[in-house]
Amino acid sequence: MAIWYKETQNDDDIILSSRIRLARNLKNYPFITKLNDEGREKIVKEIKKSVMSSNSVLKDMFEYTDITKTSPLERHLLKEERLISEDMVETKGNAGLLVDKDKNVSIMICEEDHIRLQCIYPGLNLEKAYDMADKIDNVIEETVDYAFSPQYGYLTACPTNVGTGLRASVMVHIPAINICGRMKGLADMLSKLGLTVRGLFGEGSEADGYLYQISNQITLGVSENEIIDKLKNAVESIVTMEKTLRQELKDNNLVAISDRVWRSYGTLKYAQSISGKEAKQCLSDCLLGKNMGIINTVDNINLKELMVLSEPAHISKAFGKDLKPEERDVKRAEFIRSII
Amino acid sequence: MAIWYKETQNDDDIILSSRIRLARNLKNYPFITKLNDEGREKIVKEIKKSVMSSNSVLKDMFEYTDITKTSPLERHLLKEERLISEDMVETKGNAGLLVDKDKNVSIMICEEDHIRLQCIYPGLNLEKAYDMADKIDNVIEETVDYAFSPQYGYLTACPTNVGTGLRASVMVHIPAINICGRMKGLADMLSKLGLTVRGLFGEGSEADGYLYQISNQITLGVSENEIIDKLKNAVESIVTMEKTLRQELKDNNLVAISDRVWRSYGTLKYAQSISGKEAKQCLSDCLLGKNMGIINTVDNINLKELMVLSEPAHISKAFGKDLKPEERDVKRAEFIRSII
């Protein structure tokens, strides 16, 4: 299956991707915060071997990257594709990364936990992502001793992950809920269900372009299936809410919403300098307009992909060098104009 | 000569038009504030006859409009073409208007003074405008007794107009002076010269689209030529200042100024609703960009004319009815998109 932002068949722009993350730690080592660099090196080797050795059924599936040897630009590129976390961008110690060829699965070694295994698919595909994560988890467990308590489940560096070690999350694009001032109500509702809403890059990050991650808060005392079912039901309600509000906007505020969409299109088409935040916002408006049948000039453009390609590191890479923010804004505008 | 906003040959977008206005009153009638409707009617008849009777050399030049019989929309149309003042739009009493076929000359009868004679030409043409105003003034004076004091000169309803009764003004488009934060300094400098800077529609009006009127404050104790020379010199300094600052913007802030110009173009091209103020601002940016060689997609568009045609009454007229403001903003956007 294609990487989450490459998907173009699914016409629905509300659910962009589904992600399952498992946190695992090795029994015979302290947690990362108590671990020296030698210990980290050993763990990286052990996990890498477990996945890539000739005995492993996964051996041809993954490519390994030694994070320690990557440049800041390379790390940011990985982060913008959602293959590593902000924490891993900043890490100073030994760390490794395994990514499959389709970029659906990534295994961060020595992030907050020894292992952070993630599967990400386009659309609403939580079960599929969980099945894949579970399969890989089982393969690793064949050769690696996990820190596991019969009473609590998997042990993790942060107590909030103890138990299943599972975080299930869905990335949603919900402009109408925002425009209609319903975000606060949504967050309250999710909180009551033990779910949470965050920006695109997780905890503390801003929600540019009306992109949010909905995920479970609780990992202890519930089964994996319960977590996934609850999240799936909540996301389905969010989709219904977003669709209803879009219809209301269309019925009652068509001029205002069309004006917003077309102005954003004009900005993307003609700006000579544009920040990542504004670009994402304008692309989000166009995505909304495309889905609402307001704008047809972006029919053949993958706006989701363009959002990723407009991120800072992707722009720097496309223009072959590290750019200062103001140069990057000019190059971003140039790049977007060449597509739109 | 074409009406001020139709001029397209003059490439310079800084000086849009030159205007001379003479205030005159009839000797045998009280000023407007003390005049009843019967008196106003007599004055309208007398002036109309003086200009349009078979003996007058001006008889084939003017068309007469009975302002009393005009609709609010018609009055606003005349105001937006700068043929009548805001005061005359609001007038409740008898009033008349004489306009020549090229719309360079207008004679308001029973505005603040009995006669307000105005000549307006494109570009910097103060002498020419004064010559025309003086010629017409002389013709009227052949048959009409003006209120004139050998000591003070022409007497007027407001003491600030006593003397020459002359207001000379030049409409300038000075975005760079604005963008560079030099308006305050300019206003102070002009004030010391006995000149003043006002918005497009005179006293108290806002300066949308960086359009300003520079005019004389003093009418008493100076000759007509002195007033015109002083204004002309000041305007020439303003043009130099504006050009210098445009060059500085080009040298030091080309990205920012190009970004501004092209974004405004995008707004005009795609907005589905736009206020008169924003439209004028965006048209002003495009006019600046055209003159600075930043944008070439508006080369064949008369942006000055488009500014007038985008004014509220012109939009209402073009769409054949009185529109509510929000409907007008939609129609304005539609109209501008059809041109840009």
XYZ file of C-alpha atoms in Angstrom:
680
model
C 0.000 0.000 0.000
C 1.235 3.484 -0.843
C 2.686 5.824 1.778
C -0.091 7.806 3.469
C 0.277 11.037 1.496
C 0.632 9.387 -1.926
C -2.854 7.921 -1.810
C -5.038 9.495 -4.477
C -7.749 6.902 -5.030
C -9.573 7.620 -1.821
C -11.625 10.658 -2.638
C -12.394 11.405 0.977
C -10.097 14.151 2.236
C -11.273 13.931 5.847
C -9.370 10.825 7.013
C -5.833 11.141 5.736
C -4.093 8.276 7.484
C -4.241 5.650 10.229
C -1.277 4.897 12.433
C -0.486 2.245 15.034
C 2.514 2.636 17.290
C 3.825 0.028 19.728
C 6.301 0.925 22.468
C 8.580 -1.916 23.542
C 11.644 -2.224 25.751
C 14.260 -4.927 26.175
C 14.253 -6.846 29.420
C 17.987 -6.840 30.091
C 18.652 -3.117 29.673
C 17.660 -0.031 31.654
C 15.256 2.455 30.083
C 16.748 5.029 27.691
C 17.092 7.770 30.308
C 19.339 5.502 32.396
C 21.208 4.023 29.457
C 24.730 5.034 28.369
C 25.824 5.209 24.757
C 27.389 1.756 24.871
C 24.083 0.302 26.013
C 22.260 2.136 23.226
C 24.703 0.729 20.690
C 24.067 -2.805 21.895
C 20.307 -2.365 21.657
C 20.523 -0.900 18.155
C 22.614 -3.898 17.069
C 20.285 -6.416 18.700
C 17.099 -5.030 17.153
C 18.697 -4.540 13.773
C 19.880 -8.147 13.838
C 16.505 -9.419 14.970
C 14.808 -7.796 11.980
C 17.480 -8.035 9.277
C 19.438 -11.208 9.967
C 19.231 -13.968 7.390
C 16.887 -16.000 9.614
C 14.299 -13.246 9.854
C 11.178 -13.392 7.660
C 11.400 -9.596 7.565
C 14.950 -9.449 6.259
C 14.137 -8.191 2.738
C 11.466 -5.806 3.867
C 13.504 -3.127 5.643
C 16.249 -0.638 5.010
C 18.402 0.449 7.909
C 19.513 4.034 8.621
C 22.081 4.858 11.281
C 20.423 7.980 12.735
C 23.673 8.934 14.459
C 25.247 9.539 11.063
C 22.401 11.510 9.524
C 22.470 15.275 8.969
C 19.850 17.552 10.548
C 18.291 17.974 7.079
C 17.963 14.207 6.636
C 16.351 13.872 10.056
C 13.854 16.619 9.286
C 12.999 14.955 5.990
C 12.222 11.723 7.859
C 10.139 13.622 10.380
C 8.134 15.415 7.677
C 7.303 12.025 6.168
C 6.273 10.987 9.701
C 8.838 8.176 9.805
C 10.586 9.493 12.915
C 9.489 11.658 15.831
C 10.590 15.147 16.867
C 12.481 13.476 19.764
C 14.497 11.405 17.335
C 15.325 14.492 15.265
C 16.936 15.976 18.367
C 18.587 12.839 19.764
C 22.312 13.045 20.508
C 22.958 9.401 21.374
C 23.154 6.231 19.292
C 19.921 5.513 17.490
C 18.745 3.558 14.482
C 15.845 3.406 12.094
C 14.338 0.615 10.039
C 11.898 1.595 7.299
C 10.173 -0.662 4.803
C 10.345 0.124 1.117
C 6.793 1.475 0.912
C 7.369 3.643 3.983
C 4.346 2.147 5.733
C 6.384 0.688 8.599
C 9.120 2.325 10.600
C 10.985 1.039 13.641
C 12.764 3.678 15.695
C 15.468 2.175 17.903
C 16.439 4.093 21.028
C 13.870 6.847 20.923
C 11.941 7.344 24.209
C 11.649 3.558 24.418
C 14.069 0.979 23.057
C 11.642 0.219 20.260
C 8.969 2.374 18.722
C 7.311 0.363 15.992
C 4.892 2.268 13.756
C 2.621 1.296 10.869
C 0.930 4.018 8.882
C -1.545 3.605 6.037
C -3.707 5.991 4.019
C -7.389 6.306 4.951
C -9.120 4.549 7.841
C -7.086 1.353 8.126
C -6.457 0.866 11.822
C -6.986 -2.915 11.854
C -4.690 -3.405 8.931
C -2.039 -1.206 10.541
C -2.427 -3.098 13.807
C -2.188 -6.478 12.097
C 1.037 -5.453 10.416
C 2.489 -3.984 13.635
C 1.488 -7.078 15.584
C 3.078 -9.368 13.006
C 6.396 -7.508 13.097
C 6.240 -7.266 16.883
C 5.868 -11.056 17.061
C 8.823 -11.623 14.770
C 11.039 -9.389 16.923
C 9.813 -11.068 20.081
C 11.021 -14.417 18.741
C 14.609 -13.317 19.232
C 14.392 -10.459 21.744
C 13.299 -10.532 25.391
C 10.755 -7.766 26.000
C 10.274 -6.099 29.383
C 6.839 -7.449 30.234
C 4.929 -7.702 33.501
C 2.115 -10.271 33.785
C 0.280 -7.741 35.942
C 0.827 -4.497 33.956
C 1.707 -5.679 30.477
C 4.503 -4.117 28.438
C 6.723 -1.818 30.531
C 7.640 1.539 29.064
C 9.811 4.545 29.906
C 6.776 6.749 30.427
C 3.995 5.274 32.635
C 1.333 6.574 30.211
C 2.414 3.903 27.721
C 2.479 0.947 30.112
C 0.129 -1.930 29.290
C -0.480 -2.398 25.593
C 2.232 0.120 24.703
C -0.179 0.967 21.943
C -1.007 4.312 20.498
C -3.557 4.241 17.714
C -4.089 7.485 15.867
C -5.912 8.808 12.861
C -4.951 11.970 11.018
C -8.033 13.962 10.113
C -8.540 17.083 8.027
C -11.441 18.944 9.627
C -11.681 22.537 8.350
C -15.474 22.809 8.696
C -15.380 21.797 12.373
C -12.791 24.541 12.874
C -14.484 27.215 10.807
C -17.761 26.576 12.627
C -16.004 26.920 16.016
C -16.596 23.339 17.111
C -13.035 22.285 18.011
C -13.426 22.916 21.737
C -16.574 20.784 21.896
C -14.886 18.044 19.921
C -11.849 18.019 22.226
C -14.109 17.802 25.288
C -16.083 14.940 23.783
C -12.921 13.019 22.867
C -11.449 13.585 26.316
C -14.494 11.942 27.910
C -13.872 8.891 25.700
C -10.224 8.697 26.791
C -9.146 10.043 23.409
C -7.155 13.134 22.591
C -6.675 15.563 19.711
C -3.226 16.873 18.788
C -1.437 18.730 16.002
C 0.173 17.014 13.053
C 3.495 16.257 14.712
C 2.104 14.998 18.013
C 2.169 16.401 21.483
C 2.452 20.185 21.732
C 2.644 20.702 17.969
C 0.390 23.165 16.223
C -2.426 22.094 13.971
C -1.620 23.792 10.669
C -3.907 23.332 7.729
C -6.659 21.934 9.963
C -4.819 18.633 10.278
C -5.230 16.857 13.595
C -4.295 13.522 15.094
C -6.963 11.787 17.096
C -5.496 9.118 19.372
C -6.009 7.073 22.519
C -4.834 8.393 25.888
C -5.144 5.162 27.815
C -2.943 2.113 27.257
C -3.439 0.244 30.511
C -6.333 -2.051 31.433
C -7.816 -2.139 27.946
C -7.207 -4.508 25.080
C -5.752 -3.506 21.735
C -9.074 -4.205 20.043
C -10.988 -2.024 22.493
C -8.621 0.872 21.832
C -8.906 0.523 18.082
C -12.693 0.097 18.113
C -13.216 3.128 20.301
C -10.979 5.287 18.123
C -12.593 4.037 14.946
C -16.072 4.850 16.239
C -14.979 8.315 17.340
C -13.358 9.026 13.975
C -16.494 7.918 12.179
C -18.495 10.395 14.293
C -15.984 13.121 13.458
C -16.353 12.389 9.757
C -20.142 12.636 10.041
C -19.815 15.910 11.974
C -17.373 17.374 9.434
C -19.604 16.345 6.510
C -22.719 17.788 8.154
C -20.963 21.090 8.835
C -19.621 21.237 5.278
C -23.153 20.845 4.000
C -24.285 23.626 6.354
C -21.499 25.878 5.084
C -22.563 25.111 1.537
C -26.223 25.817 2.279
C -25.760 28.955 4.355
C -22.352 30.435 3.563
C -21.476 29.378 0.054
C -20.123 32.798 -0.926
C -17.860 33.064 2.127
C -16.512 29.530 1.787
C -15.991 29.853 -1.984
C -14.274 33.190 -1.430
C -11.931 31.607 1.090
C -11.104 28.647 -1.149
C -10.487 30.714 -4.287
C -8.426 33.341 -2.467
C -6.224 30.580 -1.072
C -5.850 29.206 -4.580
C -4.855 32.698 -5.781
C -2.279 32.956 -3.009
C -0.729 29.593 -3.900
C -0.722 30.521 -7.570
C 0.862 33.953 -7.227
C 2.653 34.470 -3.889
C 6.366 35.146 -4.281
C 7.106 34.134 -0.701
C 5.039 31.909 1.567
C 5.601 30.364 4.986
C 5.069 26.668 5.593
C 2.134 27.470 7.854
C 0.338 29.654 5.305
C 1.032 27.180 2.501
C -0.485 24.349 4.501
C -3.485 26.517 5.338
C -4.060 27.437 1.692
C -3.595 23.827 0.553
C -6.104 22.768 3.196
C -8.616 25.313 1.858
C -8.118 23.964 -1.663
C -8.514 20.376 -0.446
C -11.772 21.398 1.199
C -12.904 23.269 -1.930
C -12.059 20.299 -4.151
C -14.057 17.955 -1.952
C -17.004 20.364 -1.722
C -17.070 20.822 -5.499
C -16.175 24.508 -5.238
C -12.898 24.418 -7.153
C -11.919 22.248 -10.106
C -8.534 23.710 -11.032
C -6.739 21.462 -8.548
C -8.437 18.217 -9.662
C -5.218 16.673 -10.906
C -3.027 17.794 -8.031
C -2.296 15.637 -4.980
C -2.675 18.347 -2.365
C -1.837 15.985 0.516
C 1.506 15.202 -1.077
C 2.047 18.898 -1.792
C 1.583 19.610 1.925
C 4.469 17.262 2.723
C 6.631 18.471 -0.168
C 6.151 22.058 1.067
C 7.540 21.292 4.518
C 10.863 23.036 5.275
C 13.261 20.114 4.859
C 11.578 18.916 1.658
C 11.938 22.409 0.156
C 15.575 22.597 1.215
C 16.243 19.177 -0.295
C 14.456 20.028 -3.554
C 16.645 23.105 -3.976
C 19.757 21.201 -3.037
C 20.906 23.057 0.037
C 20.189 24.257 3.528
C 18.214 27.451 3.116
C 17.601 30.311 5.517
C 13.902 30.592 6.443
C 13.331 33.662 4.246
C 15.043 32.017 1.251
C 13.013 28.899 1.896
C 9.757 30.863 1.817
C 10.706 32.211 -1.625
C 11.661 28.740 -2.898
C 8.493 27.251 -1.414
C 6.407 29.821 -3.300
C 8.372 29.067 -6.492
C 7.854 25.325 -6.035
C 4.129 25.621 -5.336
C 3.627 27.967 -8.312
C 5.277 25.349 -10.536
C 2.646 22.785 -9.484
C -0.540 24.844 -9.070
C -8.895 65.679 -23.474
C -10.167 62.429 -21.958
C -11.722 62.290 -18.506
C -9.036 61.827 -15.853
C -9.385 58.096 -15.355
C -9.613 57.209 -19.057
C -6.102 58.454 -19.777
C -3.872 55.562 -20.755
C -1.085 57.230 -22.736
C 0.600 58.741 -19.724
C 2.657 55.907 -18.350
C 3.290 57.634 -15.061
C 0.923 56.286 -12.443
C 1.977 58.738 -9.741
C 0.086 61.850 -10.864
C -3.403 60.748 -11.787
C -5.171 64.071 -12.316
C -5.082 67.836 -11.842
C -8.103 69.779 -10.730
C -8.946 73.465 -10.429
C -12.032 74.570 -8.552
C -13.397 78.099 -8.372
C -15.968 79.125 -5.763
C -18.251 81.991 -6.838
C -21.382 83.594 -5.447
C -23.971 85.934 -6.920
C -24.055 89.471 -5.642
C -27.782 89.857 -5.250
C -28.501 86.703 -3.239
C -27.633 85.598 0.290
C -25.209 82.703 0.730
C -26.638 79.174 0.458
C -27.116 78.717 4.219
C -29.414 81.773 4.309
C -31.153 81.026 1.043
C -34.642 79.529 0.714
C -35.634 77.081 -1.996
C -37.150 79.804 -4.165
C -33.863 81.690 -4.100
C -31.964 78.521 -5.019
C -34.294 77.972 -7.956
C -33.664 81.479 -9.246
C -29.900 81.020 -9.009
C -29.998 77.654 -10.798
C -32.013 79.275 -13.605
C -29.722 82.279 -13.868
C -26.497 80.265 -14.053
C -27.987 77.724 -16.421
C -29.141 80.539 -18.687
C -25.780 82.270 -18.524
C -23.989 79.138 -19.704
C -26.563 77.596 -22.039
C -28.508 80.475 -23.592
C -28.172 80.974 -27.322
C -25.879 83.963 -26.814
C -23.330 82.009 -24.764
C -20.135 80.772 -26.423
C -20.406 77.758 -24.111
C -23.913 76.775 -25.170
C -22.980 73.592 -27.071
C -20.394 72.479 -24.588
C -22.524 71.507 -21.586
C -25.288 69.170 -20.612
C -27.564 70.137 -17.752
C -28.739 67.812 -14.981
C -31.418 68.815 -12.491
C -29.858 67.358 -9.334
C -33.182 67.666 -7.507
C -34.626 65.028 -9.817
C -31.774 62.558 -9.631
C -31.856 59.291 -7.678
C -29.334 58.546 -4.924
C -27.654 56.041 -7.284
C -27.262 58.694 -10.000
C -25.766 61.117 -7.521
C -23.281 58.542 -6.281
C -22.296 57.753 -9.855
C -21.535 61.449 -10.427
C -19.567 61.590 -7.206
C -17.500 58.529 -8.074
C -16.564 60.208 -11.368
C -15.646 63.242 -9.251
C -18.168 65.461 -11.052
C -20.039 66.384 -7.869
C -19.078 66.578 -4.204
C -20.265 64.527 -1.245
C -22.228 67.636 -0.122
C -24.136 67.682 -3.380
C -24.942 63.954 -3.055
C -26.677 64.776 0.221
C -28.328 68.074 -0.754
C -32.074 68.334 -0.172
C -32.695 71.712 -1.865
C -32.793 72.851 -5.479
C -29.484 72.282 -7.206
C -28.173 71.896 -10.735
C -25.182 70.527 -12.556
C -23.559 71.405 -15.853
C -21.046 68.924 -17.256
C -19.201 69.111 -20.552
C -19.263 66.166 -22.929
C -15.712 65.028 -22.095
C -16.426 65.298 -18.365
C -13.445 67.589 -17.846
C -15.558 70.505 -16.642
C -18.387 70.481 -14.149
C -20.347 73.384 -12.694
C -22.230 72.632 -9.501
C -24.990 75.162 -8.860
C -26.098 75.663 -5.245
C -23.549 73.483 -3.499
C -21.761 75.210 -0.574
C -21.418 78.280 -2.812
C -23.751 79.386 -5.583
C -21.214 78.217 -8.121
C -18.534 75.600 -7.859
C -16.738 75.456 -11.179
C -14.266 72.579 -11.607
C -11.884 71.535 -14.357
C -10.166 68.179 -14.107
C -7.579 66.731 -16.485
C -5.403 63.643 -16.449
C -1.745 64.005 -15.396
C -0.101 67.220 -14.209
C -2.093 69.851 -16.085
C -2.853 72.572 -13.556
C -2.268 75.519 -15.901
C -4.448 74.015 -18.571
C -7.182 73.298 -16.032
C -6.893 76.837 -14.675
C -7.018 78.376 -18.161
C -10.216 76.479 -18.916
C -11.787 77.357 -15.561
C -10.811 81.016 -15.974
C -12.271 81.139 -19.483
C -15.607 79.719 -18.351
C -15.598 81.929 -15.275
C -15.175 84.981 -17.531
C -18.046 83.928 -19.763
C -20.370 83.542 -16.778
C -19.225 86.874 -15.348
C -20.336 88.591 -18.565
C -23.977 88.012 -17.619
C -23.871 87.403 -13.868
C -22.895 89.790 -11.047
C -20.412 88.056 -8.738
C -20.078 88.904 -5.040
C -16.647 90.540 -5.099
C -14.863 92.826 -2.660
C -12.038 95.035 -3.949
C -10.312 94.455 -0.606
C -10.841 90.670 -0.132
C -11.555 89.382 -3.629
C -14.303 86.847 -4.289
C -16.617 86.372 -1.324
C -17.532 82.813 -0.356
C -19.767 81.002 2.129
C -16.793 79.669 4.042
C -14.079 82.231 4.920
C -11.354 79.735 3.970
C -12.302 80.190 0.322
C -12.417 83.995 0.284
C -9.989 85.736 -2.087
C -9.247 83.769 -5.213
C -11.968 81.217 -4.404
C -9.472 78.831 -5.903
C -8.662 75.321 -4.879
C -6.000 73.657 -6.959
C -5.461 69.988 -6.320
C -3.546 67.075 -7.739
C -4.483 63.446 -7.194
C -1.414 61.375 -6.527
C -0.865 57.627 -6.149
C 1.944 57.244 -3.636
C 2.188 53.650 -2.359
C 5.968 53.700 -1.778
C 5.749 56.809 0.436
C 3.114 54.972 2.451
C 4.833 51.598 2.601
C 8.051 53.284 3.731
C 6.182 55.121 6.511
C 6.775 58.622 5.138
C 3.191 59.977 5.033
C 3.445 61.849 8.322
C 6.623 63.625 7.226
C 5.046 64.485 3.897
C 1.916 65.915 5.546
C 4.083 68.057 7.865
C 6.148 69.346 4.958
C 3.049 70.217 2.929
C 1.449 71.941 5.894
C 4.438 74.283 6.205
C 3.949 75.229 2.549
C 0.264 76.035 3.130
C -0.706 72.830 1.321
C -2.718 69.898 2.569
C -3.131 66.193 1.854
C -6.562 64.557 1.848
C -8.255 61.320 0.804
C -9.754 60.762 -2.616
C -13.109 62.373 -1.944
C -11.811 65.462 -0.149
C -12.011 66.562 3.434
C -12.354 63.775 5.994
C -12.425 60.999 3.428
C -10.143 58.006 3.710
C -7.246 57.438 1.383
C -7.969 54.035 -0.122
C -5.569 52.556 -2.615
C -2.873 55.074 -1.675
C -4.684 57.811 -3.576
C -4.358 61.297 -2.107
C -5.315 64.810 -3.085
C -2.675 67.449 -2.534
C -4.184 70.947 -2.516
C -3.769 74.533 -1.362
C -5.077 75.613 2.028
C -4.795 79.374 1.466
C -6.914 81.342 -0.979
C -6.509 84.863 0.373
C -3.611 87.256 -0.249
C -2.018 85.138 -2.953
C -2.480 85.147 -6.698
C -3.841 82.235 -8.706
C -0.449 81.733 -10.323
C 1.336 81.631 -6.983
C -1.047 78.935 -5.724
C -0.626 76.828 -8.835
C 3.172 77.229 -8.939
C 3.567 76.280 -5.305
C 1.375 73.198 -5.703
C 3.123 72.171 -8.904
C 6.536 72.391 -7.252
C 5.360 70.413 -4.247
C 3.848 67.708 -6.461
C 7.071 67.468 -8.427
C 8.954 66.909 -5.152
C 6.433 64.233 -4.167
C 6.940 62.462 -7.490
C 10.719 62.498 -6.971
C 10.296 61.179 -3.435
C 7.915 58.422 -4.560
C 10.251 57.383 -7.390
C 13.290 57.341 -5.092
C 11.470 55.190 -2.549
C 10.240 52.820 -5.270
C 13.820 52.362 -6.386
C 14.831 51.699 -2.778
C 12.055 49.113 -2.443
C 13.250 47.487 -5.654
C 16.874 47.445 -4.490
C 16.299 46.311 -0.917
C 12.899 44.614 -0.745
C 12.172 43.225 -4.172
C 10.815 39.929 -2.847
C 8.451 41.620 -0.381
C 7.152 44.131 -2.895
C 6.761 41.510 -5.652
C 4.983 39.239 -3.199
C 2.578 42.030 -2.295
C 1.863 42.910 -5.929
C 1.325 39.330 -7.100
C -0.813 38.391 -4.099
C -3.040 41.395 -4.822
C -3.280 40.260 -8.422
C -4.276 36.783 -7.194
C -6.953 38.292 -4.961
C -8.430 40.320 -7.823
C -8.328 37.292 -10.106
C -9.955 34.810 -7.735
C -11.864 36.503 -4.882
C -15.577 35.669 -4.880
C -16.427 38.709 -2.758
C -14.416 41.891 -2.323
C -15.071 45.229 -0.640
C -14.506 48.503 -2.479
C -11.669 49.338 -0.127
C -9.809 46.068 -0.663
C -10.375 46.198 -4.427
C -8.888 49.677 -4.593
C -5.944 48.559 -2.473
C -5.258 45.563 -4.711
C -5.645 47.648 -7.882
C -3.216 50.156 -6.408
C -0.682 47.367 -5.765
C -1.051 46.195 -9.364
C -0.651 49.757 -10.660
C 2.539 50.039 -8.636
C 3.761 46.645 -9.847
C 3.009 47.523 -13.459
C 4.975 50.758 -13.164
C 7.875 49.057 -11.379
C 8.074 46.329 -14.013
C 7.112 43.618 -11.526
C 3.905 42.449 -13.187
C 3.041 42.262 -16.874
C -0.318 40.491 -16.793
C -2.169 43.796 -16.334
C -0.399 45.628 -19.170
C -3.546 46.015 -21.222
C -5.844 46.915 -18.370
C -6.665 50.503 -17.383
C -6.397 50.045 -13.624
C -7.315 53.677 -12.888
C -10.597 53.246 -14.753
C -11.157 49.925 -13.002
C -10.819 51.720 -9.652
C -13.700 54.010 -10.607
C -15.775 51.230 -12.171
C -15.386 49.229 -8.935
C -16.879 51.981 -6.776
C -20.247 51.055 -5.218
C -22.600 53.046 -7.465
C -20.793 51.964 -10.636
C -21.143 48.314 -9.622
C -24.819 48.790 -8.798
C -25.383 50.493 -12.153
C -23.512 47.792 -14.079
C -25.737 45.116 -12.547
C -28.860 47.159 -13.124
C -30.116 47.647 -9.592
C -29.522 48.915 -6.106
C -27.579 46.183 -4.365
C -27.087 45.472 -0.679
C -23.428 45.868 0.350
C -22.807 42.116 0.584
C -24.405 41.497 -2.822
C -22.353 44.352 -4.221
C -19.111 42.798 -2.938
C -19.969 39.591 -4.795
C -20.839 41.481 -7.997
C -17.700 43.601 -7.675
C -15.576 40.442 -7.455
C -17.438 38.998 -10.465
C -16.900 42.205 -12.452
C -13.191 42.452 -11.607
C -12.611 38.773 -12.429
C -14.173 39.389 -15.847
C -11.553 42.076 -16.551
C -8.400 40.769 -14.823
